Structure formats: structure tokens, C-alpha cells
Amino acid sequence: MGGGRKRGRTQRRHFKQGRENVWKHNPQRPPAGEGGEGREGNPSWQPFATENPAFEEYYKAQQIIPEEEWDDFMNMLRKPLPSTFRINASCQFFQDICSQLENDFRKSLETEVSDEHEEDAIRPLPWYPGNLAWHLNFSRMQLRRNQALESFHEFLKRENEVGNITRQEAVSMVPPLFLNVQPDHHILDMCAAPGSKTFQLLEMIHQSTKPGLLPNALVVANDVDVQRCNLLIHQTKRMCTANLIVTNHEAQNFPGCNLSKFCSETCVDEAHLQRLEFDRVLCDVPCSGDGTVRKAPDIWRKWNAGMGNGLHRLQVEIAMRGMGLLKVGGRMVYSTCSMNPVENEAVVAEILRRCGDSVELLDVSSELPELARRPGLSTWKVRDRGSWFGVHEDVPRYRKSVISPSMFPSGKGSKDNMKDSTDMGEGNQETHTAINDSNNGDNLKTEIDCESGEAPARNKKLNFASSRTEHSDYPLHHCMRIVPHDQNSGAFFIAVLHKLSPLNENHAVDGVKIEQNMSKDKTGKVEKDLGSDKVSSEENIVQQQVVDDTNVLDEQNGDMDSKSAEDKNSEDAKVTVNEAEKGQAGTRDRRRQQNQGRWRGVDPVIFFKDQVTVKSIVSFYGIKDSFPLEGHLVTRNPDTSHVKRIYYVSKSVQDVLELNIKVGERLKITSLGLKIFERQSSKDGSPCTFRLSSEGLPLLLPYITKQILYASAIDFQHLLQYRTIKFPDFVDANFGEEASTLLPGCCVVVLREGHQDIGSIATDPSAIAIVCWKGKTNLCVMVSPLDGKELLERISLRFGLEIPKLDKEKPNQEITGPDEQPDCAIETADQECLPEIKESDMEIPDAKED
């Protein structure tokens, strides 16, 4: 099996095992030596040690901070990470939430401050624009366990679930800010799951959008693992956006969609998208994750220097592919949650080295001035199997296929190494290394001890230090290092790169492996057997794919026993998808096999062109002609008679879909668009077989002229509270009469309160509306219980309404009577599935990033 697949198995193992947040075992863990019983009175429980001599030795030697700050640095690393969250400025209740934080919670939590270094229990992060991000002086465990914080914790959970806030580590919010996103940008998030940064990008492009309008921007969120794509869909679904495409590819092999390579010049239409390029690329790569040790303290036990070495080349590959997909004049942000210069400055230096004058490293020190950051390093060393190396020439010959020149500041290799790399094909590097290992008489493949980071005793003869050091000629001080003790956060690394001109082909394909036979490889992997290393110059120009150095990570499997499982590393652990796809494809019926798209296990994206259905929807809801439907409706089922859900896509997404079809469906799309209509059967015999989706209602509301009602605050409150109300039981009798005259089927109820002109309510950003079902005798809401509760609390706070408690056993008795049932036989919104990879049902893991 190819090395790439072995690496995928390793990444899958790390991802599935995860890393338990051990702070939860002991939120008030006693200082070392004081003893004390563990959680739930278990006397045998012992708190995790927050020490690793190899970790301290490594970073002291790298001089990532001045020696006089070392104690402060280490003390902060040993403390639990405070919670942080961000308000979604594009959400409907943005102002209400800001007011609630400032006027209610900020005052009520003042007495709960638990850190002598913090004055406020809750405060805005000073560097985040618009006071949208907030810092809590409480760890996640304190929020769960402290009774005084219970109401605030419930507030956070509820608002996060409905998409009004996102619980995310503070430093994880930094990279998207340096992209300088504009409303018309096409953006690629290369390693996106679980999606907190993707959600942040979506917030940016939607922030100034008016009701009923979509931005021209586009976000493509990619992840290598199909299950993590589900997490990504689950996270971004809260945004209700038509401007998102989720793809499932290896980031380093993200396909290029260049129409000129598939069509003759005579068939190229300049009016349409010709090539998939991006104005902004977020390259938040897989990393060792040691900057998240405050959130995942078991990293202390598992950390070793080999983890960063083992990921270096993959990080370079991903970054180079991102640079190839970036438009000239575009900006790419490279970031990790690691402190290791081999994963950070070394990667940036290699990008600059390969790209030559085509790319520059930007000085962004004037942006976000209140963000405390340190400059990047210009010199560092590489540690391998207990030995320090300052220059690549000092690396033993048998390790030069693993410890590459790009890991060092100069990026220069020895003459011997250059000869080796010329003479050795990729397929025999492992054999070459094994021979040298044998000649040296030691089993050099012995794993490094995870506790000490050193090689076993029989390899101690390797423990020498290179006396020579190098300095990089590139302006790496423009990179940014965020360290924990500056602003009580995690650690992060960010570099902002600007593409000045098309990449020099010789630089772009230096050490690059061409992605071959894509049409035969349904999973998007490069072929296992590449045959000869000789690649034609024409292929080099057409394909600028990044090298998949399969043997390097295989060599480092013993050194990669751990990757961070907090949300950043949960964001970054990249996995192959073959096994999951086999299981999904195993039960396909014959009809689906015949209609199968290019990618096995994934239904194709089909433009919905059933004009009879579309006309019936337009007629039933009175949708204005100004709302564009043609070319914007898609589905995942080729059989239009069995379509369950119809999704709406923006013009930017439509252009990408059309291009993808022309180039042979090179993009493996797992999710896209905004669910706007859903098939609905009912015993009432509705003239329209499709109901409105709650997700799509805000977009469609300004264009609906039929099946729409305007309710008073009290009747709107009753609908949300009781969920089903008979027409005569509404407080406003006229409203009940109007509801009874509607056609049976789906309808919209808009809150009338606070609006002088009913005709302008639908175009008001503050308008509140819900999807309902009009039955023979009653009106029934089609909103999930969670969304209903959120709306109920919001209108109660806004209009000062009291929410009476219901009898839990008979919640509808006051409205429909104890023995009566709602006469709308419908599937409620809380039973809806996420936008699916398959039309069949799929379970989505209920995981969120906090």
C-alpha cells in the first residue's frame, strides 16, 4: 500500500482516538505534592502531570521567548485555557445579544472573578474588530460546574447551537482577520473541519448583506475526511448560507479546474468562469498542536520533537498547492497552532524559496494593533533522534531522506544529499535508508520515547550537537508568533503571503509530483504506482500539484504518536476516505448505481430544471419575478420525481458548478447551498408538494406575496409556545379568520409588532418570521424546538412579554383540548436532516467546538 494511504491511516487513528480534555477530571486540581482526592472522590485518581523535560529543553534551545520570560511562559501553559466566543454580526439578533452581554451578564458576573490577574469576569477581546469576540475569565469546566454561572452557560450553549455565537479559542480567530476579506472575494479554506474559521469567513461575507440579497463572495471549505466534512456541514449549517461549497479532497492535491485544458479555444466562452482561482486562501495546516497544551494538557505526556519533523513536508505541500490556487494579487494566510519553527518559519521560508519573486511575505504589524504578537524567528535548529543539527550538512547520511534541507533556515542541502536526491527515485528511498541503517549496525527505526523525546540507550551515540548555525535570508520577522502569557491565550503562528505574479513553473514544480489519472481515481488520491519519475514538461505546466512525500511520514510514524485533539487539531487531523466510502457505497440500489456521479459514495450535484414543480411553487407562494430561480436550484437526486430537498445556490456557486461540470466533475462536492424547499406530504391535500424551509425563509421572505400572515406579539408568542393553535383561539380574531382562509399547506407568519408599515416588514432586517402549516382547523409551527425557544425568549425580552409555564404532560391542552390532535400531518423541522452527501438519511455527529 502506498505511503500516502499509510499516512492517512495514521491520521485517522489519531483523529478517532481523540484527546480527552483532562482538565475536566479536576477543575480545581491541587498543586503537585498536595495530594487530594480526584473527581467524584476517587482516591486512586491522579491529575495529569504538566511537565515534559524534552518539551522545555526543545523550546529553550529554540529561543522562542527571552530567557527571563521563561517562568511566566511555562506557568501560563500549565493553566486551563479561558473560554472565548464570537458574536455573529450577520445574525438577526446581533444587537440584542450585544446589549444582553454588556448590560446583563457583564454586571451579574462581576462577583465571580476567580483570577487575581483579571479584573473583569467577561470582557471584549480588545484586538477583535467591533467588540464581537469576548473573553471569559472562566475555563470550560468552571462554566459547567459553577452554579452561579449556570444561566450564562445555558445562554452560551443555546446561542451557539442556533448560530448567533460561535465558541472558539481566541487565537483561532486571528488567521481569518488577516485575510482582509471583501464582499466579492472567492475564498478557499484548505483544511476546514470542524469549521469555526469557515463560519468566521461566512460571517465576514454576509455581514453587510441586506435581506433578500446574497453577497457575490464564495467560500469553498475543504477537508480530507468524509466524516469530518459532516462536522463541517453541521457547523456551517447554522449560518444558513447559499455561498458555501464543501469539498472532500487532500489539500495538497486539491484539483485545478482549468477549462482551457479541457476545451479548445473556439469553445471557450469568456463570459463564464474559466478557471477556479481564489482571491484569498486560508492555509491552516495539520500540525503537532503543542500551542493548544492549555486546552489539551495530555500533550505534555505525548509531545516529542519528531511530531513536527514528521509533518513539515506535508505542510509545505499544502501551502504550495494553496499558492498555486491563489490569484495574482491575492493573499494567503499560513497558520498553525504549533510553536515549532520547523512547522512554522521553515515552511514559510520554503514557500518563498520555491516561489521566488512571485510571492512576498507581508508586514502586517500595523493591522490589529492591539493584538500582542512576537516577530518570527530567523534562526533555529532541528532535533532528530536526540541530536541537534544547525545545518543540513551535519545530518547523518542515513537520515537525510527524512530530515530535509527545507527544515533549516537556509534551506540548503549538502552536496551528498543533492546527489542522493538525484540518483534515488522516490520508490527506493525507503530501501536506501534501510541499507544505511543496516550498515551502521543500529536499529535506527526504533521509536523515540514519547516521555523524554530521546532515542533509546542503544542509539545514544547519535546524541551530538551541531556547532554550526544558520540564519535565514528571508524577512521572517514579518511572521507572527502569539505566545500564551502575553494575553492569556493559546499559542499560534501566522504568516501573510501576497502573490505578485504567476508562479515560475520551475519553482512551482520543484520536487512536485503530478496528480495523474484523476478520472480513474474516484477518491481523489494520486495513483499508488507512479512508475517513472520522468514527467513531461507539458504535464508540469498543466498540473502544479504538491509532492506527496509518502516515505517521510512513514519514517516518522514512531515520532507521531500524537496530534492535538483540541478544536484546532481537531480542525487539522487529515484522514483518507476510502474505508468510509466503501461502507456508503455498499448498499446502493440499481437505480442509484446507474445515476451515480463521478465520485463513488457521493451523489452528483444536479441543477433542478423541473419547470412544472418550479411553476407550482412560484404560483403557490406568489414569489416575485425579481427573485432569480433559474440556474440557482440544485438537488442531489438525479430522479426529479423522487427529489426530497431543493437547495438554492448563489451566482458565485452556480458559476463554479457549471465550470466543474465542464471539466469532468473534478471537485468532489459533499455539500452546498441553502435548503429552500422540501417535499411535504399531507392529508390536507395541499396544492403545492413543497414546503418552505426555515433555513431559506430569510432569503425568500421579501419576495413572498401569498400564504403570508402578520401576527401580533401575543399570538406570535402563543404559536411558538403551544406550537398548534385552532383558528378561533387566537387572541386577534381577525388573524384567526385570515389564517382560516389560506390555502391548505405551508405558510409564513410574520411578527407585526414594532412595524408601522406592513408592506415594508419583509424587507426589514429586524423582521421575525416563522414557517407554519395551515391545516383544516388549526395553524401549526414548523420550527425546531430549539429555534422556537430562542425566538420566544427574544420577542419576550424585546416586547416585555411574560412566558407562562406549560403543563409538561399536556403542552397543548389549553389550545387544542386534551383529546384533540393537530390536523396537520407533517414532518416538523426538528426532524429535518442536514444537507446530505446522499439523499438517504445520514447521522451527523452532534459535536461543537468550544
PDB file of N, CA and C in Angstrom, residues 328-405:
ATOM      1  N   VAL A 328      -3.254  36.091  -8.773  1.00  0.00           N
ATOM      2  CA  VAL A 328      -2.238  37.134  -8.681  1.00  0.00           C
ATOM      3  C   VAL A 328      -2.879  38.352  -8.004  1.00  0.00           C
ATOM      4  N   GLY A 329      -2.192  38.897  -7.012  1.00  0.00           N
ATOM      5  CA  GLY A 329      -2.745  39.985  -6.221  1.00  0.00           C
ATOM      6  C   GLY A 329      -3.480  39.509  -4.984  1.00  0.00           C
ATOM      7  N   GLY A 330      -3.649  38.192  -4.862  1.00  0.00           N
ATOM      8  CA  GLY A 330      -4.371  37.617  -3.730  1.00  0.00           C
ATOM      9  C   GLY A 330      -3.496  37.464  -2.504  1.00  0.00           C
ATOM     10  N   ARG A 331      -4.142  37.112  -1.405  1.00  0.00           N
ATOM     11  CA  ARG A 331      -3.461  36.984  -0.114  1.00  0.00           C
ATOM     12  C   ARG A 331      -3.730  35.602   0.466  1.00  0.00           C
ATOM     13  N   MET A 332      -2.684  34.953   0.940  1.00  0.00           N
ATOM     14  CA  MET A 332      -2.812  33.655   1.611  1.00  0.00           C
ATOM     15  C   MET A 332      -2.274  33.768   3.031  1.00  0.00           C
ATOM     16  N   VAL A 333      -3.019  33.231   3.979  1.00  0.00           N
ATOM     17  CA  VAL A 333      -2.565  33.172   5.362  1.00  0.00           C
ATOM     18  C   VAL A 333      -2.191  31.730   5.679  1.00  0.00           C
ATOM     19  N   TYR A 334      -0.929  31.545   6.074  1.00  0.00           N
ATOM     20  CA  TYR A 334      -0.451  30.242   6.543  1.00  0.00           C
ATOM     21  C   TYR A 334      -0.438  30.282   8.070  1.00  0.00           C
ATOM     22  N   SER A 335      -1.019  29.268   8.707  1.00  0.00           N
ATOM     23  CA  SER A 335      -1.090  29.293  10.171  1.00  0.00           C
ATOM     24  C   SER A 335      -1.035  27.885  10.740  1.00  0.00           C
ATOM     25  N   THR A 336      -0.562  27.806  11.982  1.00  0.00           N
ATOM     26  CA  THR A 336      -0.587  26.555  12.749  1.00  0.00           C
ATOM     27  C   THR A 336      -0.853  26.896  14.209  1.00  0.00           C
ATOM     28  N   CYS A 337      -1.253  25.889  14.972  1.00  0.00           N
ATOM     29  CA  CYS A 337      -1.351  26.054  16.424  1.00  0.00           C
ATOM     30  C   CYS A 337      -0.166  25.369  17.089  1.00  0.00           C
ATOM     31  N   SER A 338       0.971  25.451  16.424  1.00  0.00           N
ATOM     32  CA  SER A 338       2.219  24.883  16.942  1.00  0.00           C
ATOM     33  C   SER A 338       3.216  26.006  17.202  1.00  0.00           C
ATOM     34  N   MET A 339       4.136  25.769  18.129  1.00  0.00           N
ATOM     35  CA  MET A 339       5.214  26.715  18.400  1.00  0.00           C
ATOM     36  C   MET A 339       6.509  26.321  17.706  1.00  0.00           C
ATOM     37  N   ASN A 340       6.512  25.219  16.994  1.00  0.00           N
ATOM     38  CA  ASN A 340       7.721  24.628  16.436  1.00  0.00           C
ATOM     39  C   ASN A 340       8.163  25.363  15.170  1.00  0.00           C
ATOM     40  N   PRO A 341       9.368  25.921  15.130  1.00  0.00           N
ATOM     41  CA  PRO A 341       9.825  26.631  13.920  1.00  0.00           C
ATOM     42  C   PRO A 341       9.939  25.725  12.704  1.00  0.00           C
ATOM     43  N   VAL A 342      10.118  24.429  12.890  1.00  0.00           N
ATOM     44  CA  VAL A 342      10.169  23.512  11.752  1.00  0.00           C
ATOM     45  C   VAL A 342       8.816  23.467  11.040  1.00  0.00           C
ATOM     46  N   GLU A 343       7.739  23.665  11.784  1.00  0.00           N
ATOM     47  CA  GLU A 343       6.400  23.688  11.196  1.00  0.00           C
ATOM     48  C   GLU A 343       5.980  25.089  10.785  1.00  0.00           C
ATOM     49  N   ASN A 344       6.715  26.087  11.212  1.00  0.00           N
ATOM     50  CA  ASN A 344       6.301  27.468  11.012  1.00  0.00           C
ATOM     51  C   ASN A 344       7.247  28.225  10.081  1.00  0.00           C
ATOM     52  N   GLU A 345       8.282  28.840  10.635  1.00  0.00           N
ATOM     53  CA  GLU A 345       9.186  29.644   9.814  1.00  0.00           C
ATOM     54  C   GLU A 345       9.837  28.823   8.704  1.00  0.00           C
ATOM     55  N   ALA A 346      10.174  27.565   8.990  1.00  0.00           N
ATOM     56  CA  ALA A 346      10.821  26.735   7.965  1.00  0.00           C
ATOM     57  C   ALA A 346       9.901  26.533   6.763  1.00  0.00           C
ATOM     58  N   VAL A 347       8.614  26.362   7.013  1.00  0.00           N
ATOM     59  CA  VAL A 347       7.654  26.184   5.917  1.00  0.00           C
ATOM     60  C   VAL A 347       7.519  27.481   5.118  1.00  0.00           C
ATOM     61  N   VAL A 348       7.402  28.614   5.817  1.00  0.00           N
ATOM     62  CA  VAL A 348       7.277  29.899   5.130  1.00  0.00           C
ATOM     63  C   VAL A 348       8.518  30.173   4.281  1.00  0.00           C
ATOM     64  N   ALA A 349       9.695  29.904   4.832  1.00  0.00           N
ATOM     65  CA  ALA A 349      10.928  30.116   4.076  1.00  0.00           C
ATOM     66  C   ALA A 349      10.968  29.254   2.824  1.00  0.00           C
ATOM     67  N   GLU A 350      10.482  28.028   2.927  1.00  0.00           N
ATOM     68  CA  GLU A 350      10.478  27.138   1.762  1.00  0.00           C
ATOM     69  C   GLU A 350       9.492  27.632   0.703  1.00  0.00           C
ATOM     70  N   ILE A 351       8.356  28.174   1.113  1.00  0.00           N
ATOM     71  CA  ILE A 351       7.409  28.757   0.154  1.00  0.00           C
ATOM     72  C   ILE A 351       8.082  29.901  -0.605  1.00  0.00           C
ATOM     73  N   LEU A 352       8.737  30.797   0.127  1.00  0.00           N
ATOM     74  CA  LEU A 352       9.408  31.932  -0.505  1.00  0.00           C
ATOM     75  C   LEU A 352      10.537  31.470  -1.412  1.00  0.00           C
ATOM     76  N   ARG A 353      11.220  30.424  -1.015  1.00  0.00           N
ATOM     77  CA  ARG A 353      12.346  29.909  -1.799  1.00  0.00           C
ATOM     78  C   ARG A 353      11.839  29.322  -3.120  1.00  0.00           C
ATOM     79  N   ARG A 354      10.759  28.556  -3.054  1.00  0.00           N
ATOM     80  CA  ARG A 354      10.230  27.917  -4.262  1.00  0.00           C
ATOM     81  C   ARG A 354       9.574  28.930  -5.199  1.00  0.00           C
ATOM     82  N   CYS A 355       8.910  29.912  -4.626  1.00  0.00           N
ATOM     83  CA  CYS A 355       8.129  30.844  -5.448  1.00  0.00           C
ATOM     84  C   CYS A 355       8.952  32.006  -5.976  1.00  0.00           C
ATOM     85  N   GLY A 356      10.135  32.211  -5.423  1.00  0.00           N
ATOM     86  CA  GLY A 356      10.995  33.286  -5.909  1.00  0.00           C
ATOM     87  C   GLY A 356      10.355  34.655  -5.748  1.00  0.00           C
ATOM     88  N   ASP A 357      10.469  35.463  -6.807  1.00  0.00           N
ATOM     89  CA  ASP A 357       9.948  36.829  -6.749  1.00  0.00           C
ATOM     90  C   ASP A 357       8.440  36.888  -6.946  1.00  0.00           C
ATOM     91  N   SER A 358       7.790  35.752  -7.132  1.00  0.00           N
ATOM     92  CA  SER A 358       6.345  35.749  -7.371  1.00  0.00           C
ATOM     93  C   SER A 358       5.541  35.960  -6.093  1.00  0.00           C
ATOM     94  N   VAL A 359       6.170  35.766  -4.934  1.00  0.00           N
ATOM     95  CA  VAL A 359       5.448  35.840  -3.662  1.00  0.00           C
ATOM     96  C   VAL A 359       6.268  36.662  -2.675  1.00  0.00           C
ATOM     97  N   GLU A 360       5.575  37.462  -1.871  1.00  0.00           N
ATOM     98  CA  GLU A 360       6.253  38.212  -0.817  1.00  0.00           C
ATOM     99  C   GLU A 360       5.568  37.954   0.521  1.00  0.00           C
ATOM    100  N   LEU A 361       6.356  38.045   1.578  1.00  0.00           N
ATOM    101  CA  LEU A 361       5.847  37.927   2.940  1.00  0.00           C
ATOM    102  C   LEU A 361       5.500  39.323   3.438  1.00  0.00           C
ATOM    103  N   LEU A 362       4.221  39.539   3.760  1.00  0.00           N
ATOM    104  CA  LEU A 362       3.759  40.880   4.105  1.00  0.00           C
ATOM    105  C   LEU A 362       4.078  41.237   5.551  1.00  0.00           C
ATOM    106  N   ASP A 363       4.358  42.507   5.738  1.00  0.00           N
ATOM    107  CA  ASP A 363       4.478  43.067   7.080  1.00  0.00           C
ATOM    108  C   ASP A 363       3.096  43.601   7.470  1.00  0.00           C
ATOM    109  N   VAL A 364       2.431  42.914   8.392  1.00  0.00           N
ATOM    110  CA  VAL A 364       1.080  43.313   8.802  1.00  0.00           C
ATOM    111  C   VAL A 364       1.083  43.816  10.243  1.00  0.00           C
ATOM    112  N   SER A 365       2.215  44.343  10.669  1.00  0.00           N
ATOM    113  CA  SER A 365       2.335  44.797  12.055  1.00  0.00           C
ATOM    114  C   SER A 365       1.390  45.948  12.375  1.00  0.00           C
ATOM    115  N   SER A 366       0.954  46.682  11.342  1.00  0.00           N
ATOM    116  CA  SER A 366       0.029  47.790  11.571  1.00  0.00           C
ATOM    117  C   SER A 366      -1.427  47.343  11.644  1.00  0.00           C
ATOM    118  N   GLU A 367      -1.713  46.092  11.269  1.00  0.00           N
ATOM    119  CA  GLU A 367      -3.074  45.562  11.331  1.00  0.00           C
ATOM    120  C   GLU A 367      -3.324  44.944  12.708  1.00  0.00           C
ATOM    121  N   LEU A 368      -4.519  45.120  13.225  1.00  0.00           N
ATOM    122  CA  LEU A 368      -4.885  44.638  14.563  1.00  0.00           C
ATOM    123  C   LEU A 368      -3.822  45.073  15.585  1.00  0.00           C
ATOM    124  N   PRO A 369      -3.612  46.369  15.763  1.00  0.00           N
ATOM    125  CA  PRO A 369      -2.511  46.841  16.612  1.00  0.00           C
ATOM    126  C   PRO A 369      -2.607  46.396  18.065  1.00  0.00           C
ATOM    127  N   GLU A 370      -3.807  46.088  18.557  1.00  0.00           N
ATOM    128  CA  GLU A 370      -3.939  45.691  19.957  1.00  0.00           C
ATOM    129  C   GLU A 370      -3.699  44.204  20.178  1.00  0.00           C
ATOM    130  N   LEU A 371      -3.436  43.471  19.115  1.00  0.00           N
ATOM    131  CA  LEU A 371      -3.094  42.057  19.247  1.00  0.00           C
ATOM    132  C   LEU A 371      -1.612  41.935  19.583  1.00  0.00           C
ATOM    133  N   ALA A 372      -1.306  41.368  20.742  1.00  0.00           N
ATOM    134  CA  ALA A 372       0.094  41.166  21.138  1.00  0.00           C
ATOM    135  C   ALA A 372       0.672  40.020  20.329  1.00  0.00           C
ATOM    136  N   ARG A 373       1.756  40.312  19.621  1.00  0.00           N
ATOM    137  CA  ARG A 373       2.408  39.274  18.824  1.00  0.00           C
ATOM    138  C   ARG A 373       3.918  39.484  18.849  1.00  0.00           C
ATOM    139  N   ARG A 374       4.664  38.394  18.628  1.00  0.00           N
ATOM    140  CA  ARG A 374       6.123  38.437  18.579  1.00  0.00           C
ATOM    141  C   ARG A 374       6.559  38.207  17.130  1.00  0.00           C
ATOM    142  N   PRO A 375       7.695  38.753  16.732  1.00  0.00           N
ATOM    143  CA  PRO A 375       8.180  38.503  15.370  1.00  0.00           C
ATOM    144  C   PRO A 375       8.636  37.064  15.191  1.00  0.00           C
ATOM    145  N   GLY A 376       8.641  36.610  13.942  1.00  0.00           N
ATOM    146  CA  GLY A 376       9.110  35.271  13.641  1.00  0.00           C
ATOM    147  C   GLY A 376      10.605  35.129  13.861  1.00  0.00           C
ATOM    148  N   LEU A 377      11.063  33.890  13.952  1.00  0.00           N
ATOM    149  CA  LEU A 377      12.480  33.598  14.174  1.00  0.00           C
ATOM    150  C   LEU A 377      13.243  33.622  12.847  1.00  0.00           C
ATOM    151  N   SER A 378      14.508  33.975  12.920  1.00  0.00           N
ATOM    152  CA  SER A 378      15.360  33.930  11.725  1.00  0.00           C
ATOM    153  C   SER A 378      16.378  32.799  11.808  1.00  0.00           C
ATOM    154  N   THR A 379      16.491  32.203  12.996  1.00  0.00           N
ATOM    155  CA  THR A 379      17.407  31.079  13.151  1.00  0.00           C
ATOM    156  C   THR A 379      16.795  30.064  14.102  1.00  0.00           C
ATOM    157  N   TRP A 380      17.038  28.804  13.823  1.00  0.00           N
ATOM    158  CA  TRP A 380      16.547  27.716  14.662  1.00  0.00           C
ATOM    159  C   TRP A 380      17.350  26.461  14.343  1.00  0.00           C
ATOM    160  N   LYS A 381      17.133  25.437  15.114  1.00  0.00           N
ATOM    161  CA  LYS A 381      17.820  24.164  14.919  1.00  0.00           C
ATOM    162  C   LYS A 381      16.805  23.050  14.741  1.00  0.00           C
ATOM    163  N   VAL A 382      17.280  21.925  14.264  1.00  0.00           N
ATOM    164  CA  VAL A 382      16.429  20.751  14.054  1.00  0.00           C
ATOM    165  C   VAL A 382      16.907  19.644  14.970  1.00  0.00           C
ATOM    166  N   ARG A 383      15.966  19.027  15.676  1.00  0.00           N
ATOM    167  CA  ARG A 383      16.305  17.929  16.573  1.00  0.00           C
ATOM    168  C   ARG A 383      15.787  16.630  15.974  1.00  0.00           C
ATOM    169  N   ASP A 384      16.654  15.642  15.893  1.00  0.00           N
ATOM    170  CA  ASP A 384      16.269  14.350  15.322  1.00  0.00           C
ATOM    171  C   ASP A 384      16.937  13.244  16.113  1.00  0.00           C
ATOM    172  N   ARG A 385      16.125  12.382  16.691  1.00  0.00           N
ATOM    173  CA  ARG A 385      16.617  11.219  17.433  1.00  0.00           C
ATOM    174  C   ARG A 385      17.664  11.600  18.475  1.00  0.00           C
ATOM    175  N   GLY A 386      17.335  12.633  19.238  1.00  0.00           N
ATOM    176  CA  GLY A 386      18.185  13.019  20.348  1.00  0.00           C
ATOM    177  C   GLY A 386      19.349  13.907  19.988  1.00  0.00           C
ATOM    178  N   SER A 387      19.496  14.275  18.707  1.00  0.00           N
ATOM    179  CA  SER A 387      20.628  15.091  18.273  1.00  0.00           C
ATOM    180  C   SER A 387      20.135  16.426  17.729  1.00  0.00           C
ATOM    181  N   TRP A 388      20.941  17.471  17.942  1.00  0.00           N
ATOM    182  CA  TRP A 388      20.650  18.802  17.426  1.00  0.00           C
ATOM    183  C   TRP A 388      21.478  19.045  16.167  1.00  0.00           C
ATOM    184  N   PHE A 389      20.840  19.636  15.155  1.00  0.00           N
ATOM    185  CA  PHE A 389      21.541  19.974  13.913  1.00  0.00           C
ATOM    186  C   PHE A 389      21.247  21.417  13.553  1.00  0.00           C
ATOM    187  N   GLY A 390      22.316  22.189  13.291  1.00  0.00           N
ATOM    188  CA  GLY A 390      22.145  23.583  12.908  1.00  0.00           C
ATOM    189  C   GLY A 390      22.154  23.786  11.411  1.00  0.00           C
ATOM    190  N   VAL A 391      22.771  22.865  10.682  1.00  0.00           N
ATOM    191  CA  VAL A 391      22.817  22.919   9.224  1.00  0.00           C
ATOM    192  C   VAL A 391      22.555  21.520   8.680  1.00  0.00           C
ATOM    193  N   HIS A 392      22.040  21.453   7.484  1.00  0.00           N
ATOM    194  CA  HIS A 392      21.694  20.149   6.928  1.00  0.00           C
ATOM    195  C   HIS A 392      22.924  19.303   6.649  1.00  0.00           C
ATOM    196  N   GLU A 393      24.053  19.917   6.385  1.00  0.00           N
ATOM    197  CA  GLU A 393      25.266  19.154   6.108  1.00  0.00           C
ATOM    198  C   GLU A 393      25.655  18.248   7.269  1.00  0.00           C
ATOM    199  N   ASP A 394      25.273  18.617   8.487  1.00  0.00           N
ATOM    200  CA  ASP A 394      25.659  17.831   9.654  1.00  0.00           C
ATOM    201  C   ASP A 394      24.738  16.638   9.905  1.00  0.00           C
ATOM    202  N   VAL A 395      23.661  16.542   9.164  1.00  0.00           N
ATOM    203  CA  VAL A 395      22.744  15.423   9.343  1.00  0.00           C
ATOM    204  C   VAL A 395      23.382  14.162   8.778  1.00  0.00           C
ATOM    205  N   PRO A 396      23.400  13.050   9.539  1.00  0.00           N
ATOM    206  CA  PRO A 396      23.976  11.808   9.001  1.00  0.00           C
ATOM    207  C   PRO A 396      23.300  11.404   7.696  1.00  0.00           C
ATOM    208  N   ARG A 397      24.057  10.776   6.843  1.00  0.00           N
ATOM    209  CA  ARG A 397      23.562  10.467   5.506  1.00  0.00           C
ATOM    210  C   ARG A 397      22.297   9.615   5.551  1.00  0.00           C
ATOM    211  N   TYR A 398      22.248   8.681   6.508  1.00  0.00           N
ATOM    212  CA  TYR A 398      21.094   7.783   6.551  1.00  0.00           C
ATOM    213  C   TYR A 398      19.828   8.482   7.043  1.00  0.00           C
ATOM    214  N   ARG A 399      19.939   9.742   7.492  1.00  0.00           N
ATOM    215  CA  ARG A 399      18.750  10.491   7.931  1.00  0.00           C
ATOM    216  C   ARG A 399      18.382  11.608   6.963  1.00  0.00           C
ATOM    217  N   LYS A 400      19.150  11.781   5.887  1.00  0.00           N
ATOM    218  CA  LYS A 400      18.910  12.917   5.008  1.00  0.00           C
ATOM    219  C   LYS A 400      17.666  12.748   4.141  1.00  0.00           C
ATOM    220  N   SER A 401      17.174  11.550   4.006  1.00  0.00           N
ATOM    221  CA  SER A 401      15.914  11.373   3.284  1.00  0.00           C
ATOM    222  C   SER A 401      14.720  11.718   4.152  1.00  0.00           C
ATOM    223  N   VAL A 402      14.962  11.884   5.461  1.00  0.00           N
ATOM    224  CA  VAL A 402      13.892  12.209   6.412  1.00  0.00           C
ATOM    225  C   VAL A 402      14.005  13.656   6.871  1.00  0.00           C
ATOM    226  N   ILE A 403      15.216  14.071   7.247  1.00  0.00           N
ATOM    227  CA  ILE A 403      15.459  15.452   7.668  1.00  0.00           C
ATOM    228  C   ILE A 403      15.883  16.232   6.437  1.00  0.00           C
ATOM    229  N   SER A 404      14.948  16.979   5.861  1.00  0.00           N
ATOM    230  CA  SER A 404      15.179  17.624   4.568  1.00  0.00           C
ATOM    231  C   SER A 404      15.836  18.991   4.737  1.00  0.00           C
ATOM    232  N   PRO A 405      16.497  19.496   3.696  1.00  0.00           N
ATOM    233  CA  PRO A 405      17.121  20.822   3.766  1.00  0.00           C
ATOM    234  C   PRO A 405      16.126  21.932   4.098  1.00  0.00           C
TER     235      PRO A 405
END
